[in-house]
């Protein structure tokens, strides 16, 4: 149990980014902006915005359902809405918001079954509809008379987490790609025509000009598409070695050549040149930040485990912790896990996935506490949808509402609305009681101090996470 | 000399260097229609006109087959990469690669490496035939049936995965929100119709006792639907021809079709029974094809193949493709890999620069080569002045600025690394 006092303290922030120290940061996002804006106008040729976000990333379709709609809903919300297609709102901070907090989003890719995560063990209907896949009572870590966590989440259960039930898209469908796109854009109905990612807008709102505000450990992701803040995907800190400041002429020769490249009037070449500049800024930032390795060994904390638990997710979160501690200003981290698309073999695949989440997240939070920034980091899961209540032969088909998990300085409690098993939708799926935009609103406003209505359409009400 | 392209649409930064270059047409065509391409293949076609080169591309065929009994699926990928970068008939693998990006499979969900080999053999042998047979063979391949959970699906409790992806990704697409192409009921009916397949010990069989033998309502029509009927019905739908031809059009031209253009191209393709080679020929003859050389980013695999041919990197380093985000048979989802500017995101370029720094260039290339020769080896007969400068200035500025000398070998290495990381090398 991490906390019983509900308000997270700001006394132990991660090494905060020193914005003046990174004054040389290039605002190279302008090119992406131009590309985005062009998409609102261009048909054929050029850089259509949907090539950056959605569009040909996903299945794509000619005359398909993904064409952006004029975001009238958005303007009606009173937020600083986009004046023209292709523009994105600028997030507002809440007065008195705590600076320097970090949000880590763990995406349970493929659609995580909420009923196998937070198990409605006391519900007879659950056992009726899952004759082979219901989690036996003795494998459930009871929270109360109604529900309990899956046994694979033992460490998080011990730590104490907040669960949010009944979360999903509003009037969603059962397509991975369409629902993933809604989560990415923070567009609960899929109608707002947004061209940036929800996490990207968060990065813009909290941006202090550091060389790395948002990072994906899963390759480039639409979640982090933004207008201004430095966001990128990374796989390991050592990747940057040949860009670090050096006196070694062999490396300098390459670095200077790299700085000579120019994009001229070619947009794509310009993107390459900008990307190299951002990487160079990050390498410089890592070399000069408070967590920089100066070779004297002081940076090594011997209290930490040498290896992360929890498979690839554990490694990813371990690297995220390195980045957070390096002081370059990381505030939003995106990691993906799994293939939760358990049409088959749910019975053995799902517990394995959950135990990786359990070990990786608990180990990450342990490390944050050792490092003195445990109160400044929140880990929250997302997943495109839940799964069908009725099992198929050996697994579960696509569903709707699911249960999200929030770990860190939160109370051990249940939030959201538990979807009734005796009142399903026409497809036999749980009804969504909490539009996922309210969940995202909580992460934005109640954790990072970014006014929800300024970055999410439809003025969603936060859930009261703290 | 008459400029071979729609010259006016070119970015200014490339015009000076490509004007009059006899290799410009061949370089552009081979970049888009093959993987690599090797510099020798470009120079062999130097001075030929567009139609001659296209005719030659379409004339060549390739009857190689993947190893039938590979030990690991990665053996199949390794074999494929070799074909991609050494074959004289590059169009076969270029199209097989295009189809693999649409008709995806993830090797982790497939038991037998031989099933991967068999599916790849099909994508290569039928990838230039007609889309209907290509799709039918793909759907009923053991690898697909396992990947999309259709093996052992029972009509009484059908697994919906293959049915949904078949419509959403491989054929008609979801359609507009106000007039969707299919409903959840169609997904379920399709799943019933597709039930009966079983993959066991690497063999695909159809078990009638698992199948649904009764009339079903699918896409508004009551019939005794089975796998072939479902695929035929979907291939007859105009949206399939539109979506697939538009996708290939964008891939080859680096532009987007207008909605009207997509309808027209789809209709044209349907009239030709979804025959693939004629579609390729038509797209390559479109003025849009010449309008934007270096007009789209190379994907991770395209860049890696270009690196292999530029440096004669032939030993197996295919594991690099995981870091580059595009290992064949490990797509991020059933929707395949992203396209577009995301391949130029900083993290992606960092991964590429790391590969450039990790291969043993000194053993692969001539470190004394001139800037022109390096660029030519990299398949870059035309580059911006800034890129040429970046390579040409290596070896002078270091000494002047710092009083430190750069060895000739180190200068050669830096030049090669810069050529392999320059903006143009990331584009096609």
XYZ file of C-alpha atoms in Angstrom, chain A:
466
model
C 0.000 0.000 0.000
C 1.648 3.186 -1.119
C -0.606 5.764 0.265
C -3.701 6.370 2.234
C -3.542 10.117 2.119
C -5.188 10.835 -1.145
C -3.324 13.901 -2.321
C 0.024 13.101 -3.823
C 2.746 15.318 -2.472
C 5.072 17.275 -4.646
C 7.959 17.129 -2.223
C 9.901 14.525 -4.128
C 9.795 15.432 -7.785
C 11.986 13.777 -10.327
C 15.009 15.836 -11.274
C 13.195 18.652 -12.969
C 14.116 19.866 -16.363
C 16.070 23.045 -16.414
C 14.424 24.888 -19.212
C 17.038 27.608 -19.460
C 19.709 24.965 -19.819
C 18.025 23.785 -22.955
C 17.404 27.181 -24.470
C 18.995 25.996 -27.663
C 16.153 23.599 -28.285
C 14.927 23.994 -31.790
C 11.224 24.378 -32.256
C 11.371 22.189 -35.253
C 7.805 21.010 -34.901
C 6.916 23.795 -37.290
C 7.481 21.469 -40.185
C 5.123 18.905 -38.771
C 2.642 21.692 -38.233
C 2.938 22.690 -41.839
C 2.446 19.117 -42.861
C -0.588 18.862 -40.612
C -2.116 22.083 -41.871
C -1.532 21.069 -45.464
C -3.588 17.960 -44.851
C -6.663 20.037 -44.154
C -6.520 21.436 -47.654
C -4.769 18.958 -49.839
C -6.399 16.176 -51.692
C -3.847 14.284 -53.761
C -0.149 14.981 -53.486
C 1.699 16.691 -50.708
C 1.630 15.588 -47.141
C -1.884 14.846 -46.095
C -2.344 15.063 -42.359
C -3.819 11.617 -42.216
C -0.467 10.287 -43.272
C 0.815 11.486 -39.938
C -2.172 10.405 -37.926
C -4.445 7.511 -38.758
C -4.930 7.249 -42.481
C -2.401 4.939 -43.925
C -1.157 3.862 -40.517
C -4.339 1.948 -40.002
C -6.325 -0.103 -42.442
C -7.336 2.892 -44.479
C -10.253 2.923 -46.817
C -11.289 4.813 -49.848
C -14.445 6.657 -48.964
C -14.017 5.080 -45.559
C -15.298 6.222 -42.229
C -12.198 8.023 -41.089
C -12.479 11.279 -42.946
C -12.182 14.129 -40.454
C -15.401 15.858 -39.580
C -15.527 19.566 -39.014
C -14.949 19.741 -35.268
C -18.028 21.721 -34.379
C -18.557 19.831 -31.117
C -15.195 21.012 -30.055
C -15.823 24.691 -30.644
C -19.103 24.371 -28.783
C -17.265 23.173 -25.708
C -15.905 26.646 -25.090
C -12.355 25.388 -25.279
C -9.808 27.226 -27.372
C -10.943 25.268 -30.347
C -9.144 24.824 -33.588
C -9.998 27.709 -35.867
C -9.130 25.807 -38.998
C -8.966 22.201 -39.936
C -5.601 20.802 -39.066
C -5.117 22.945 -36.008
C -5.147 21.584 -32.557
C -6.099 23.238 -29.284
C -3.506 24.450 -26.837
C -3.924 22.912 -23.423
C -4.412 25.131 -20.382
C -2.857 24.348 -17.030
C -5.087 24.253 -13.982
C -4.205 27.006 -11.471
C -1.892 25.641 -8.811
C -1.023 22.503 -10.808
C 2.064 20.651 -9.628
C 4.917 20.796 -12.123
C 7.193 17.963 -13.035
C 4.808 15.052 -12.615
C 5.156 12.087 -14.920
C 2.373 10.053 -16.519
C 3.227 6.569 -17.738
C 0.601 5.036 -19.992
C 0.722 1.271 -20.445
C -1.274 0.263 -23.503
C -2.671 -3.263 -23.233
C -2.772 -3.743 -26.984
C -5.374 -5.974 -28.571
C -8.230 -5.429 -26.098
C -7.816 -6.506 -22.480
C -10.584 -8.544 -20.914
C -11.764 -6.543 -17.921
C -13.648 -9.520 -16.483
C -10.427 -11.540 -16.183
C -8.570 -8.568 -14.698
C -11.022 -7.381 -12.063
C -13.056 -10.548 -11.675
C -16.765 -10.363 -10.717
C -16.305 -13.534 -8.669
C -19.527 -13.062 -6.756
C -21.668 -12.914 -9.904
C -23.359 -16.163 -10.920
C -23.933 -14.820 -14.430
C -20.166 -14.600 -14.871
C -19.692 -18.316 -14.258
C -22.666 -19.162 -16.499
C -21.259 -17.319 -19.498
C -17.694 -18.440 -19.043
C -18.043 -22.187 -18.412
C -14.344 -22.822 -19.117
C -12.761 -19.366 -18.886
C -14.202 -18.033 -15.606
C -11.395 -17.459 -13.116
C -11.888 -19.912 -10.219
C -12.667 -18.259 -6.891
C -9.409 -19.452 -5.352
C -7.452 -17.550 -8.040
C -9.072 -14.242 -7.195
C -7.609 -11.742 -4.741
C -10.835 -10.443 -3.307
C -11.267 -6.704 -2.936
C -14.798 -6.968 -1.570
C -17.812 -9.238 -1.838
C -18.322 -8.397 -5.509
C -14.941 -8.391 -7.204
C -11.289 -9.247 -6.849
C -8.080 -8.892 -8.820
C -6.714 -11.783 -10.830
C -4.131 -13.756 -8.871
C -1.463 -12.716 -11.389
C -1.728 -9.167 -10.076
C -0.587 -10.100 -6.554
C 2.107 -7.442 -6.244
C -0.135 -4.633 -7.413
C -2.827 -5.960 -5.090
C -0.395 -5.740 -2.196
C 0.632 -2.247 -3.262
C -2.927 -1.072 -3.609
C -4.218 0.318 -6.885
C -7.281 2.106 -8.171
C -9.429 0.204 -10.653
C -11.767 2.015 -13.039
C -14.595 -0.162 -14.338
C -16.897 0.099 -17.307
C -14.507 2.246 -19.372
C -14.727 2.330 -23.158
C -15.639 4.281 -26.278
C -19.142 5.740 -26.658
C -21.135 4.111 -29.478
C -18.022 2.190 -30.414
C -17.625 -0.680 -32.800
C -15.549 -3.829 -32.603
C -12.655 -2.806 -34.841
C -9.227 -2.720 -33.202
C -8.103 -0.028 -35.577
C -11.038 2.314 -35.293
C -11.190 2.055 -31.494
C -7.415 2.377 -31.106
C -7.583 5.533 -33.181
C -10.219 6.982 -30.844
C -8.024 6.342 -27.814
C -4.975 7.740 -29.594
C -6.747 10.964 -30.431
C -8.707 11.168 -27.181
C -11.878 11.180 -29.261
C -14.456 9.066 -27.428
C -17.049 9.192 -30.224
C -14.648 9.241 -33.134
C -16.242 12.370 -34.545
C -14.062 15.291 -33.506
C -11.627 15.182 -36.429
C -8.573 15.678 -34.204
C -5.178 15.561 -35.837
C -2.979 15.258 -32.791
C -2.783 12.546 -30.160
C -4.190 12.977 -26.656
C -0.779 12.306 -25.135
C 0.782 14.670 -27.670
C -1.563 17.459 -26.561
C -0.668 16.713 -22.949
C 3.008 17.101 -23.907
C 2.292 20.455 -25.537
C 0.428 21.622 -22.437
C 3.182 20.735 -19.946
C 6.094 21.572 -22.271
C 8.882 23.604 -20.672
C 11.121 23.396 -23.708
C 13.095 20.353 -22.604
C 14.711 18.165 -25.239
C 12.340 15.274 -24.519
C 8.861 15.786 -23.096
C 7.073 12.710 -24.361
C 8.628 9.397 -25.234
C 7.341 6.198 -26.759
C 9.250 3.017 -26.025
C 7.233 1.250 -28.699
C 8.321 2.967 -31.877
C 6.606 5.995 -33.374
C 3.019 6.265 -32.202
C 0.036 8.448 -33.119
C -0.552 8.884 -29.363
C 2.339 11.361 -29.223
C 1.711 13.397 -32.359
C 1.769 16.987 -31.131
C 2.408 20.521 -32.305
C 5.321 21.801 -30.337
C 6.808 19.633 -27.603
C 9.732 17.344 -28.333
C 8.336 13.829 -28.538
C 9.981 10.800 -30.044
C 10.411 7.077 -29.804
C 13.529 5.593 -28.264
C 14.604 2.067 -27.486
C 17.708 2.552 -25.362
C 19.879 5.342 -24.062
C 23.021 3.950 -25.660
C 21.441 4.533 -29.051
C 22.583 8.131 -28.855
C 26.280 7.502 -28.276
C 27.526 8.785 -31.632
C 25.648 12.055 -31.154
C 26.973 12.856 -27.689
C 29.345 15.806 -27.275
C 32.860 14.567 -27.888
C 36.427 15.572 -28.735
C 36.936 12.448 -30.807
C 37.478 13.634 -34.365
C 36.094 10.485 -35.955
C 32.723 11.107 -34.292
C 32.941 14.848 -34.834
C 33.359 14.354 -38.552
C 30.040 12.542 -38.703
C 28.279 15.015 -36.382
C 29.390 18.012 -38.421
C 28.332 16.393 -41.651
C 24.955 15.652 -40.123
C 24.587 19.315 -39.181
C 25.357 20.273 -42.797
C 22.330 18.470 -44.236
C 19.556 20.820 -45.290
C 15.983 20.264 -46.356
C 15.602 23.281 -48.593
C 12.159 23.355 -50.140
C 11.596 19.622 -49.719
C 9.269 18.793 -46.827
C 10.451 15.242 -46.328
C 14.129 16.140 -46.348
C 13.213 18.861 -43.874
C 11.677 16.310 -41.525
C 14.915 14.339 -41.586
C 17.023 17.400 -40.863
C 14.731 18.442 -38.001
C 14.804 14.964 -36.531
C 18.615 14.957 -36.494
C 18.548 18.315 -34.736
C 16.167 17.017 -32.076
C 18.291 13.936 -31.512
C 21.395 16.068 -31.152
C 19.585 18.261 -28.636
C 18.592 15.200 -26.658
C 22.124 13.797 -26.697
C 23.399 17.141 -25.404
C 20.641 17.252 -22.817
C 21.417 13.783 -21.527
C 25.104 14.672 -21.311
C 24.503 17.827 -19.293
C 21.374 16.975 -17.282
C 21.403 16.342 -13.536
C 21.366 12.592 -14.086
C 24.291 12.594 -16.525
C 26.936 9.958 -16.174
C 30.187 11.812 -15.533
C 32.140 8.619 -15.205
C 32.713 8.748 -11.443
C 30.140 6.060 -10.709
C 28.063 8.235 -8.376
C 25.045 7.812 -10.590
C 24.823 4.118 -9.894
C 22.272 3.328 -7.251
C 23.220 -0.014 -5.789
C 19.827 -0.382 -4.187
C 18.337 -0.988 -7.594
C 17.939 -4.415 -9.111
C 20.389 -5.005 -11.943
C 17.684 -6.369 -14.191
C 14.063 -5.462 -14.602
C 11.360 -8.024 -13.996
C 8.328 -8.426 -16.195
C 9.768 -9.230 -19.605
C 10.006 -6.591 -22.312
C 7.589 -4.332 -20.452
C 9.913 -4.407 -17.455
C 12.882 -3.472 -19.643
C 10.917 -0.672 -21.254
C 9.862 0.772 -17.905
C 13.404 0.442 -16.599
C 14.641 2.539 -19.503
C 11.787 4.976 -18.903
C 13.022 5.355 -15.328
C 16.534 6.070 -16.668
C 15.131 8.786 -18.900
C 13.035 10.298 -16.121
C 16.027 10.375 -13.787
C 18.269 11.885 -16.454
C 16.442 15.191 -16.008
C 15.752 15.998 -19.645
C 12.165 16.783 -18.776
C 10.227 13.627 -19.639
C 6.638 13.917 -18.434
C 4.701 11.548 -20.635
C 5.765 7.976 -21.341
C 3.968 5.581 -23.655
C 4.674 1.857 -23.476
C 2.757 -0.948 -25.115
C 2.357 -4.481 -23.929
C 1.031 -7.711 -25.138
C -1.115 -9.127 -27.570
C -4.281 -9.103 -25.495
C -6.313 -10.159 -28.527
C -7.129 -13.517 -26.960
C -9.550 -14.984 -29.490
C -7.845 -18.274 -28.679
C -5.913 -19.629 -25.717
C -7.204 -16.974 -23.348
C -6.910 -19.284 -20.378
C -3.114 -19.484 -20.490
C -2.182 -16.355 -22.405
C -4.000 -13.813 -20.285
C -2.543 -14.721 -16.852
C 0.971 -14.589 -18.342
C 0.358 -11.117 -19.673
C -1.057 -9.900 -16.381
C 1.874 -11.246 -14.375
C 4.258 -9.317 -16.613
C 2.289 -6.141 -15.973
C 2.314 -6.931 -12.264
C 6.070 -7.427 -12.026
C 7.025 -4.642 -14.430
C 4.819 -1.926 -12.948
C 5.508 -2.867 -9.335
C 9.260 -3.007 -10.040
C 9.128 0.373 -11.770
C 7.300 1.970 -8.835
C 9.747 0.373 -6.407
C 12.552 2.003 -8.312
C 10.751 5.351 -8.353
C 10.409 5.188 -4.576
C 14.094 4.335 -4.143
C 14.911 7.266 -6.392
C 12.743 9.607 -4.347
C 10.209 10.310 -7.097
C 7.600 7.712 -6.227
C 5.024 10.394 -5.433
C 5.555 12.069 -8.792
C 4.784 9.232 -11.148
C 1.465 7.677 -12.070
C 1.061 4.510 -14.130
C -2.257 4.088 -15.950
C -3.408 1.400 -18.367
C -5.401 1.889 -21.536
C -6.783 -0.704 -23.961
C -8.903 -0.267 -27.086
C -11.785 -2.360 -25.763
C -12.696 -5.271 -23.519
C -13.829 -8.687 -24.659
C -17.068 -10.559 -25.263
C -18.798 -11.825 -22.121
C -19.733 -15.160 -23.707
C -16.678 -17.267 -24.517
C -16.095 -18.850 -27.927
C -14.466 -22.259 -28.207
C -11.233 -21.339 -26.394
C -11.133 -17.594 -26.207
C -12.968 -14.322 -26.260
C -13.954 -12.166 -29.231
C -13.909 -8.380 -29.301
C -15.968 -6.561 -26.672
C -16.582 -3.047 -25.425
C -16.165 -1.849 -21.825
C -13.105 -2.873 -19.855
C -11.374 -2.158 -16.562
C -8.408 0.214 -16.345
C -5.737 0.049 -13.651
C -4.025 3.047 -12.043
C -0.955 2.596 -9.853
C 1.248 5.037 -7.980
C 0.182 7.562 -5.352
C -3.474 6.527 -5.524
C -5.874 4.979 -3.056
C -6.689 1.308 -2.965
C -10.216 1.572 -4.295
C -12.712 1.041 -7.099
C -13.906 3.776 -9.416
C -16.160 3.844 -12.436
C -19.328 1.856 -12.980
C -19.400 -1.881 -12.870
C -21.238 -3.022 -16.026
C -24.065 -5.440 -15.248
C -23.695 -8.925 -16.732
C -27.441 -9.307 -17.136
C -27.841 -6.221 -19.302
C -25.604 -6.530 -22.347
C -25.705 -4.669 -25.652
C -26.957 -6.186 -28.918
C -23.604 -7.826 -29.601
C -23.497 -9.462 -26.172
C -20.989 -6.984 -24.830
C -20.771 -5.047 -21.575
C -22.298 -1.600 -21.761
C -19.887 1.281 -21.401
C -20.727 3.150 -18.202
C -17.779 5.535 -18.306
C -16.730 7.076 -21.611
C -12.957 6.744 -21.802
C -12.680 10.507 -22.202
C -13.610 10.891 -18.522
C -10.782 8.558 -17.600
C -8.357 10.531 -19.790
C -9.767 13.735 -18.272
C -8.710 12.480 -14.834
C -5.188 11.690 -15.993
C -4.875 15.101 -17.627
C -6.501 17.337 -15.078
C -6.211 15.560 -11.761
C -2.674 14.292 -12.296
C -0.812 16.507 -14.767
C -2.859 19.624 -13.996
C -3.962 20.189 -17.589
C -7.536 21.383 -17.838
C -9.440 18.487 -19.387
C -11.795 20.667 -21.404
C -8.832 22.355 -23.062
C -7.517 19.170 -24.663
C -10.499 16.813 -24.861
C -13.652 17.424 -26.900
C -17.041 17.441 -25.193
C -15.925 18.727 -21.778
C -15.637 15.331 -20.096
C -15.897 15.352 -16.327
C -12.921 13.885 -14.453
C -13.707 10.880 -12.289
C -12.178 12.061 -9.027
C -9.086 9.876 -9.101
C -7.609 11.518 -5.998
